[in-house]
Amino acid sequence: MTVGIDKIGFFTSPYYIDMTDLANARNVDPNKYLIGIGQRRQSVIPQTQDTVTMAANAAAEILTAADRAQIDMVIFGTETGVDNSKAAAIYLQDLLGISKRARAFEIKQACYGATAGVQMAIDHVFLHPNSKVLVVASDIARYGLETAGEVTQGGGAVAMLITQDPHILALDGQSAFHSDNIMDFWRPLYRQEAVVDGHYSTDIYIDFFNKTWNQYCYQTKRTLADFAAMVFHLPFTKMGLKALKSVVADADNANQLLHEFDFSTQYNAEVGNLYTGSLYLSLISLLANSDSLHPQDRIGLFSYGSGAQGEFYSGTIAESFDRAKLKRQVDRLLENRVKLSIPEYEKMYQSGLPLSAGEVTFDIDSDQSRFVLRGRHSDQLEYVDTKKSEQNA
Ligand code: HMG
């Protein structure tokens, strides 16, 4: 039996800024952002979207009624939780109409959370072959206006259905991981923006990649020659390139791996960091944009979450993978976004749900997404499925 990613969906905000505009506003040479960091655009999250609505918008795209009935576990990876106690997965299960006989819970370990979810889902399906597990990765990356990290912000969600006989990526079931107590990036409970030691974090990322890659090679006896492509957690696209370059120098297929890497960054360069979803957006980007990959080709995946946890694992492309369909869905979403000026972005950035208590109502008519956040009343978040409201009207 093979187990892996059967379906994959992506959602990001309908708004973005251009990195040249941001560079000009911050008196920085645009090439630093475009080439040095490797980002073209960045999603800006409006007050009507949060990690729950983005996850619901990503998952609704891929789930059929049969999937909703058959899913017996909902795993929500996020470091932008909406409550200190209640799991975002419970809201998601309800919004999507997933069977109430499912387990639903949240996992946090910075950008690594969804990978823990994927691994748990694989083990679960191996034990229970008829089950389907929904794993979502949803986050909003915030460092603050006019900070060094501002160019690496972004946000969005990836939803994956893990099943037997998958139609996208069959996972090998072999992985190597490494964890250590590292203060490279964290977010104290009183803050909406991350605290980060930026250059230290990039060094640790590369160190964890090398450790897990070497361990994986030792465990599996595989080498770079066994891989058609590698995808990375991409806080910004240059980060993954640096990691890849740290191992490919002597490989016969170095040019091929670097060529494929380019495809794996196309969507991330348009969206920015979506924390735990970034690796999986990179996978989508590779699969949708590369025209040289074939069924059975092996792809390596490097997941990294600050604090820190790293994992390298792998899978092979399924025979039945439909590249055109995936590309159509993501291209349409990105093409329909609205560009903001930098003053508009700054206003939107500061307009979200406040950390302090109080009644809040947002104008949901300004957001055409299916799932939106209407506000907070009596300390309860109020989510709306606009499709359901239309049907009830
Ligand atoms: P910085 O100090 O502003 O940038 O911060 P820099 O001076 O290091 O320059 C960046 C690159 O641009 C350099 O290239 C420059 O040479 C180049 P490099 O030497 O690195 O190859 N450059 C130019 N290139 C072309 N034309 C020019 C030009 N000028 C300069 N004119 C930093 C950059 C990434 C540190 C900052 O944005 C930051 O702190 N970001 C947030 C932290 C981050 O993303 N860390 C990544 C690893 S940790 C991780 O991935 C986990 C994370 O996702 C969180 C989680 O797990 O939850 C972050």
Coordinates of C-alpha atoms and ligand atoms in Angstrom, one line a residue:
M1 CA 0.0 0.0 0.0
T2 CA 1.2 3.5 -0.8
V3 CA 0.2 6.5 1.4
G4 CA 0.7 10.2 0.7
I5 CA -0.8 13.5 -0.6
D6 CA -3.9 12.7 -2.6
K7 CA -5.2 16.3 -3.0
I8 CA -3.6 19.7 -2.3
G9 CA -5.2 23.2 -2.2
F10 CA -3.9 26.7 -1.6
F11 CA -5.3 30.0 -0.5
T12 CA -3.9 33.4 0.2
S13 CA -5.3 36.9 0.7
P14 CA -6.8 38.8 -2.2
Y15 CA -4.3 41.6 -1.6
Y16 CA -0.6 42.0 -2.2
I17 CA 2.2 44.6 -2.4
D18 CA 5.0 44.8 -4.9
M19 CA 8.5 44.4 -3.5
T20 CA 9.9 47.2 -5.7
D21 CA 7.3 49.6 -4.1
L22 CA 8.2 48.4 -0.6
A23 CA 12.0 48.9 -1.4
N24 CA 11.4 52.4 -2.7
A25 CA 9.3 53.3 0.4
R26 CA 12.0 52.0 2.7
N27 CA 14.9 53.7 0.7
V28 CA 16.4 50.3 -0.2
D29 CA 17.8 49.2 -3.6
P30 CA 15.0 47.1 -5.1
N31 CA 17.5 44.5 -6.2
K32 CA 18.2 43.7 -2.5
Y33 CA 14.6 42.5 -2.2
L34 CA 14.2 41.1 -5.7
I35 CA 17.6 39.3 -6.0
G36 CA 19.2 39.4 -2.6
I37 CA 16.1 38.1 -0.8
G38 CA 14.4 36.7 -3.9
Q39 CA 10.8 38.0 -3.4
R40 CA 8.7 39.8 -6.0
R41 CA 5.4 40.3 -4.2
Q42 CA 3.9 39.8 -0.7
S43 CA 0.4 38.9 0.4
V44 CA -1.2 41.3 2.8
I45 CA -3.9 39.8 5.1
P46 CA -7.0 41.8 5.6
Q47 CA -8.9 42.0 8.9
T48 CA -11.6 39.6 7.5
Q49 CA -9.1 36.8 7.1
D50 CA -7.3 34.8 9.8
T51 CA -5.7 31.4 9.9
V52 CA -9.1 29.6 10.3
T53 CA -10.7 31.4 7.3
M54 CA -7.6 30.9 5.1
A55 CA -7.5 27.2 6.0
A56 CA -11.2 26.8 5.2
N57 CA -10.8 28.6 1.9
A58 CA -7.9 26.4 0.9
A59 CA -9.6 23.1 2.0
A60 CA -13.0 23.8 0.5
E61 CA -11.4 23.9 -2.9
I62 CA -10.3 20.2 -2.7
L63 CA -12.9 18.4 -0.6
T64 CA -15.9 16.5 -2.0
A65 CA -18.9 15.5 0.1
A66 CA -17.5 11.9 0.3
D67 CA -14.2 13.2 1.6
R68 CA -16.0 15.2 4.3
A69 CA -17.8 12.1 5.5
Q70 CA -14.7 9.9 5.4
I71 CA -12.2 12.2 7.1
D72 CA -11.6 10.9 10.6
M73 CA -8.8 13.3 11.6
V74 CA -8.3 17.0 11.1
I75 CA -4.8 18.3 11.9
F76 CA -4.2 22.1 12.0
G77 CA -0.6 23.2 11.9
T78 CA -0.1 26.9 12.8
E79 CA 1.9 29.3 14.9
T80 CA -0.7 32.0 14.5
G81 CA -3.4 30.3 16.6
V82 CA -6.7 32.2 17.2
D83 CA -7.2 31.0 20.8
N84 CA -4.9 30.0 23.6
S85 CA -6.9 26.9 24.4
K86 CA -9.3 25.9 21.6
A87 CA -7.9 24.4 18.5
A88 CA -8.4 26.1 15.1
A89 CA -9.1 22.6 13.8
I90 CA -12.5 22.6 15.6
Y91 CA -13.7 25.7 13.9
L92 CA -12.4 24.3 10.6
Q93 CA -14.2 21.0 11.0
D94 CA -17.5 22.8 11.7
L95 CA -17.1 25.4 8.8
L96 CA -16.3 22.6 6.3
G97 CA -19.0 20.2 7.5
I98 CA -16.5 17.4 8.3
S99 CA -17.8 14.4 10.1
K100 CA -18.1 14.9 13.9
R101 CA -16.7 11.4 14.4
A102 CA -13.2 12.9 13.6
R103 CA -10.4 13.8 15.9
A104 CA -9.6 17.5 15.5
F105 CA -6.6 19.3 17.0
E106 CA -3.8 21.8 16.5
I107 CA 0.0 21.4 16.3
K108 CA 2.5 24.1 17.0
Q109 CA 6.3 24.1 16.3
A110 CA 6.9 27.2 14.3
C111 CA 7.1 26.5 10.6
Y112 CA 7.4 22.7 11.2
G113 CA 3.9 22.1 12.6
A114 CA 2.2 20.9 9.4
T115 CA 5.1 18.4 8.7
A116 CA 4.5 16.8 12.1
G117 CA 0.8 16.6 11.0
V118 CA 1.7 15.0 7.7
Q119 CA 3.9 12.4 9.4
M120 CA 1.2 11.6 12.0
A121 CA -1.4 11.4 9.2
I122 CA 0.8 8.9 7.2
D123 CA 1.1 6.6 10.3
H124 CA -2.6 6.8 10.9
V125 CA -3.5 5.8 7.3
F126 CA -1.1 2.9 7.4
L127 CA -2.9 1.7 10.5
H128 CA -6.4 2.5 9.1
P129 CA -6.2 2.2 5.3
N130 CA -9.7 3.5 4.6
S131 CA -9.3 6.7 6.6
K132 CA -8.6 10.1 5.1
V133 CA -6.8 12.8 7.1
L134 CA -7.0 16.5 6.4
V135 CA -3.8 18.3 7.3
V136 CA -3.8 22.1 7.0
A137 CA -1.0 24.6 7.3
S138 CA -2.1 28.2 7.9
D139 CA -0.2 31.2 9.1
I140 CA 0.3 34.9 8.9
A141 CA 4.0 36.0 9.0
R142 CA 4.5 39.3 10.8
Y143 CA 7.7 41.1 11.8
G144 CA 6.6 44.7 11.9
L145 CA 6.6 47.7 9.6
E146 CA 10.1 49.0 8.8
T147 CA 11.9 46.0 10.3
A148 CA 14.6 43.9 8.5
G149 CA 12.1 41.0 8.5
E150 CA 9.4 43.1 6.7
V151 CA 10.4 41.9 3.3
T152 CA 9.9 38.3 4.5
Q153 CA 6.3 38.7 5.6
G154 CA 3.3 37.1 3.9
G155 CA 0.6 34.6 4.7
G156 CA -1.7 31.9 3.4
A157 CA -2.8 28.3 3.8
V158 CA -2.2 24.9 2.2
A159 CA -4.7 22.0 2.7
M160 CA -3.7 18.4 2.1
L161 CA -5.7 15.2 2.0
I162 CA -3.6 12.2 3.1
T163 CA -4.9 8.9 1.9
Q164 CA -3.9 5.5 0.6
D165 CA -3.1 5.3 -3.2
P166 CA -2.5 9.1 -3.5
H167 CA -2.9 11.0 -6.7
I168 CA -0.1 13.5 -6.1
L169 CA 2.8 12.3 -4.0
A170 CA 3.4 8.9 -2.5
L171 CA 5.6 9.3 0.5
D172 CA 8.5 7.0 1.1
G173 CA 8.0 6.6 4.8
Q174 CA 11.7 7.4 5.5
S175 CA 12.7 10.6 7.2
A176 CA 15.5 12.1 9.3
F177 CA 14.9 14.8 12.0
H178 CA 16.8 17.0 14.3
S179 CA 15.8 19.3 17.2
D180 CA 17.6 21.6 19.6
N181 CA 16.7 24.5 21.9
I182 CA 17.7 27.5 19.7
M183 CA 16.6 31.1 20.1
D184 CA 16.6 32.2 16.5
F185 CA 12.9 33.2 16.1
W186 CA 10.0 33.1 18.6
R187 CA 6.9 35.1 19.6
P188 CA 6.2 35.8 23.3
L189 CA 2.5 35.5 24.3
Y190 CA 2.0 39.3 24.4
R191 CA 3.2 39.9 20.9
Q192 CA 1.7 39.7 17.4
E193 CA 5.1 40.1 15.7
A194 CA 7.9 37.6 15.9
V195 CA 11.2 38.3 17.7
V196 CA 14.0 37.2 15.4
D197 CA 17.8 37.0 15.2
G198 CA 17.7 37.0 11.4
H199 CA 21.2 36.1 10.3
Y200 CA 21.6 33.5 13.1
S201 CA 18.3 31.9 11.9
T202 CA 19.6 31.5 8.4
D203 CA 22.8 29.8 9.7
I204 CA 20.8 27.4 11.9
Y205 CA 18.5 26.6 8.9
I206 CA 21.4 25.6 6.8
D207 CA 23.0 23.6 9.6
F208 CA 19.7 21.7 10.3
F209 CA 19.3 21.0 6.6
N210 CA 22.8 19.5 6.3
K211 CA 22.3 17.5 9.5
T212 CA 19.0 16.0 8.4
W213 CA 20.1 15.5 4.8
N214 CA 23.3 13.6 5.9
Q215 CA 21.3 11.5 8.3
Y216 CA 18.7 10.7 5.6
C217 CA 21.4 9.6 3.2
Y218 CA 23.0 7.4 5.9
Q219 CA 19.7 5.8 6.8
T220 CA 18.4 5.2 3.2
K221 CA 21.7 4.8 1.3
R222 CA 20.3 7.3 -1.3
T223 CA 22.3 10.1 -2.8
L224 CA 21.5 13.3 -4.7
A225 CA 21.4 11.2 -7.9
D226 CA 18.2 9.6 -6.6
F227 CA 16.4 12.9 -6.6
A228 CA 14.7 14.8 -9.5
A229 CA 14.1 17.8 -7.3
M230 CA 14.2 19.1 -3.8
V231 CA 11.7 21.5 -2.1
F232 CA 12.4 23.6 1.0
H233 CA 10.7 25.6 3.6
L234 CA 11.0 29.0 2.0
P235 CA 10.8 32.0 4.4
F236 CA 12.2 33.8 1.3
T237 CA 13.3 32.0 -1.8
K238 CA 17.0 32.8 -1.5
M239 CA 17.0 30.8 1.8
G240 CA 16.3 27.5 0.0
L241 CA 18.7 28.3 -2.7
K242 CA 21.5 28.8 -0.2
A243 CA 20.6 25.4 1.5
L244 CA 20.5 23.6 -1.8
K245 CA 23.9 25.1 -2.9
S246 CA 25.4 23.9 0.3
V247 CA 25.1 20.3 -0.9
V248 CA 24.9 20.2 -4.7
A249 CA 28.4 21.4 -5.7
D250 CA 29.8 18.0 -6.7
A251 CA 26.6 16.3 -7.8
D252 CA 26.3 15.1 -11.4
N253 CA 22.7 16.4 -11.5
A254 CA 23.5 19.8 -9.8
N255 CA 22.2 21.8 -12.8
Q256 CA 19.0 19.8 -12.9
L257 CA 18.3 20.3 -9.2
L258 CA 19.0 24.0 -9.5
H259 CA 16.8 24.2 -12.5
E260 CA 13.9 22.5 -10.8
F261 CA 14.5 24.6 -7.7
D262 CA 13.6 27.6 -9.7
F263 CA 10.1 26.2 -10.4
S264 CA 9.7 25.5 -6.7
T265 CA 10.0 29.2 -5.9
Q266 CA 7.6 30.7 -8.4
Y267 CA 4.6 30.9 -6.1
N268 CA 6.5 31.6 -2.9
A269 CA 8.2 34.6 -4.6
E270 CA 4.6 36.0 -5.2
V271 CA 3.2 35.3 -1.7
G272 CA 6.1 35.6 0.9
N273 CA 6.5 33.5 4.0
L274 CA 3.4 31.5 5.1
Y275 CA 5.4 29.9 7.9
T276 CA 4.2 26.2 8.2
G277 CA 2.6 26.2 4.8
S278 CA 5.7 27.5 2.9
L279 CA 7.3 24.1 2.2
Y280 CA 4.0 22.9 0.9
L281 CA 3.4 25.9 -1.3
S282 CA 6.9 25.3 -2.7
L283 CA 5.9 21.7 -3.5
I284 CA 2.8 23.0 -5.3
S285 CA 4.9 25.5 -7.1
L286 CA 7.3 22.8 -8.3
L287 CA 4.6 20.3 -9.3
A288 CA 2.5 23.0 -11.1
N289 CA 5.2 24.8 -12.9
S290 CA 7.9 22.2 -13.8
D291 CA 7.4 20.7 -17.3
S292 CA 10.3 18.2 -16.9
L293 CA 9.1 16.0 -14.0
H294 CA 7.6 12.6 -14.5
P295 CA 5.6 10.0 -12.5
Q296 CA 7.9 8.0 -10.1
D297 CA 10.4 10.9 -9.9
R298 CA 11.6 11.3 -6.4
I299 CA 11.3 14.7 -4.6
G300 CA 13.1 15.6 -1.3
L301 CA 11.3 17.8 1.2
F302 CA 13.1 19.9 3.9
S303 CA 10.9 21.2 6.7
Y304 CA 12.3 23.7 9.2
G305 CA 10.7 25.4 12.2
S306 CA 12.6 27.9 14.3
G307 CA 13.2 27.1 17.9
A308 CA 14.2 24.6 16.3
Q309 CA 13.1 21.4 14.5
G310 CA 14.2 20.2 11.1
E311 CA 13.1 17.2 9.0
F312 CA 14.1 15.8 5.6
Y313 CA 11.8 13.3 4.0
S314 CA 10.9 12.2 0.5
G315 CA 8.2 11.0 -1.9
T316 CA 7.6 10.0 -5.5
I317 CA 5.2 11.7 -8.0
A318 CA 2.0 9.6 -8.6
E319 CA 1.1 8.3 -12.1
S320 CA -2.2 10.0 -12.0
F321 CA -1.0 13.5 -11.0
D322 CA -2.9 16.2 -13.0
R323 CA -0.4 19.1 -13.3
A324 CA -2.7 21.4 -15.5
K325 CA -5.5 21.3 -12.9
L326 CA -3.3 22.3 -10.0
K327 CA -1.6 25.1 -12.0
R328 CA -5.0 26.5 -13.2
Q329 CA -6.3 26.8 -9.6
V330 CA -3.2 28.5 -8.2
D331 CA -2.6 30.8 -11.2
R332 CA -6.3 32.0 -11.1
L333 CA -6.0 32.8 -7.4
L334 CA -2.8 34.8 -7.8
E335 CA -4.0 36.6 -10.9
N336 CA -7.1 37.9 -9.2
R337 CA -5.4 39.6 -6.4
V338 CA -5.6 43.4 -5.9
K339 CA -2.4 45.5 -5.6
L340 CA -2.1 47.8 -2.6
S341 CA 0.0 51.0 -2.4
I342 CA 2.4 51.0 0.6
P343 CA 0.3 53.4 2.6
E344 CA -2.8 51.1 2.0
Y345 CA -0.8 48.1 3.1
E346 CA 0.4 49.9 6.3
K347 CA -3.2 50.7 7.2
M348 CA -4.4 47.2 6.5
Y349 CA -1.4 45.7 8.4
Q350 CA -2.5 47.6 11.6
S351 CA -6.2 47.0 11.3
G352 CA -6.6 43.4 12.5
L353 CA -8.2 42.0 15.6
P354 CA -6.6 43.8 18.6
L355 CA -5.0 41.7 21.4
S356 CA -7.1 43.7 23.9
A357 CA -10.7 42.7 24.8
G358 CA -13.8 44.4 23.2
E359 CA -16.6 44.0 20.6
V360 CA -15.3 44.1 17.0
T361 CA -17.3 44.0 13.7
F362 CA -15.6 44.0 10.3
D363 CA -17.0 44.9 6.9
I364 CA -17.2 41.4 5.3
D365 CA -18.7 42.8 2.1
S366 CA -15.2 44.1 1.2
D367 CA -13.9 40.5 1.0
Q368 CA -15.1 38.2 -1.8
S369 CA -13.6 35.0 -0.3
R370 CA -16.0 32.3 0.7
F371 CA -15.0 32.1 4.4
V372 CA -14.5 35.3 6.3
L373 CA -14.2 36.6 9.9
R374 CA -17.0 38.9 10.8
G375 CA -15.5 39.9 14.1
R376 CA -15.5 39.1 17.8
H377 CA -18.6 39.3 20.0
S378 CA -18.9 38.3 23.7
D379 CA -15.3 37.1 23.4
Q380 CA -16.3 34.7 20.6
L381 CA -14.9 34.7 17.1
E382 CA -17.6 34.9 14.5
Y383 CA -16.9 33.1 11.2
V384 CA -19.1 33.2 8.1
D385 CA -19.5 30.9 5.2
T386 CA -20.8 33.4 2.7
K387 CA -22.0 30.6 0.4
K388 CA -24.2 29.2 3.2
S389 CA -25.5 32.7 3.9
E390 CA -26.4 33.2 0.3
Q391 CA -28.3 29.8 0.3
N392 CA -30.2 30.8 3.4
A393 CA -31.1 34.3 2.2
Ligands
HMG1 P1 19.1 42.0 6.1 O1 20.1 42.2 7.1 O2 18.2 43.2 5.8 O3 19.7 41.6 4.7 O4 18.1 40.8 6.5 P2 21.2 41.4 4.3 O5 22.0 42.6 4.5 O6 21.6 40.1 4.9 O7 20.9 41.1 2.7 C1 20.2 40.1 2.2 C2 20.8 39.6 0.9 O8 20.6 40.6 -0.1 C3 22.3 39.4 1.0 O9 22.6 38.2 0.2 C4 22.9 40.6 0.4 O10 24.2 40.4 -0.2 C5 21.9 40.9 -0.7 P3 23.4 37.0 0.8 O11 24.7 37.5 1.2 O12 22.6 36.5 2.0 O13 23.4 36.0 -0.3 N1 21.8 42.3 -1.2 C6 21.7 42.6 -2.5 N2 21.6 41.8 -3.6 C7 21.4 42.5 -4.8 N3 21.4 43.8 -5.0 C8 21.5 44.6 -3.9 C9 21.7 44.0 -2.6 N4 21.8 44.5 -1.3 C10 21.9 43.4 -0.5 N5 21.5 45.9 -4.0 C11 17.1 38.7 6.8 C12 17.8 39.7 5.8 C13 16.6 37.5 6.0 C14 18.0 38.3 7.9 C15 15.8 39.4 7.4 O14 14.9 39.7 6.3 C16 15.1 38.6 8.4 O15 15.5 38.7 9.6 N6 14.0 37.8 8.1 C17 13.3 37.0 9.0 C18 14.0 35.8 9.5 C19 14.1 34.7 8.4 O16 13.3 34.7 7.4 N7 14.9 33.7 8.6 C20 15.1 32.5 7.7 C21 15.6 31.3 8.4 S1 14.6 30.9 9.9 C22 13.2 30.2 9.2 O17 13.1 29.8 8.1 C23 12.0 30.0 10.1 C24 10.9 31.1 10.0 O18 10.1 30.8 8.8 C25 10.0 31.1 11.2 C26 9.4 29.8 11.7 O19 9.9 28.8 11.7 O20 8.2 30.0 12.2 C27 11.5 32.4 9.8

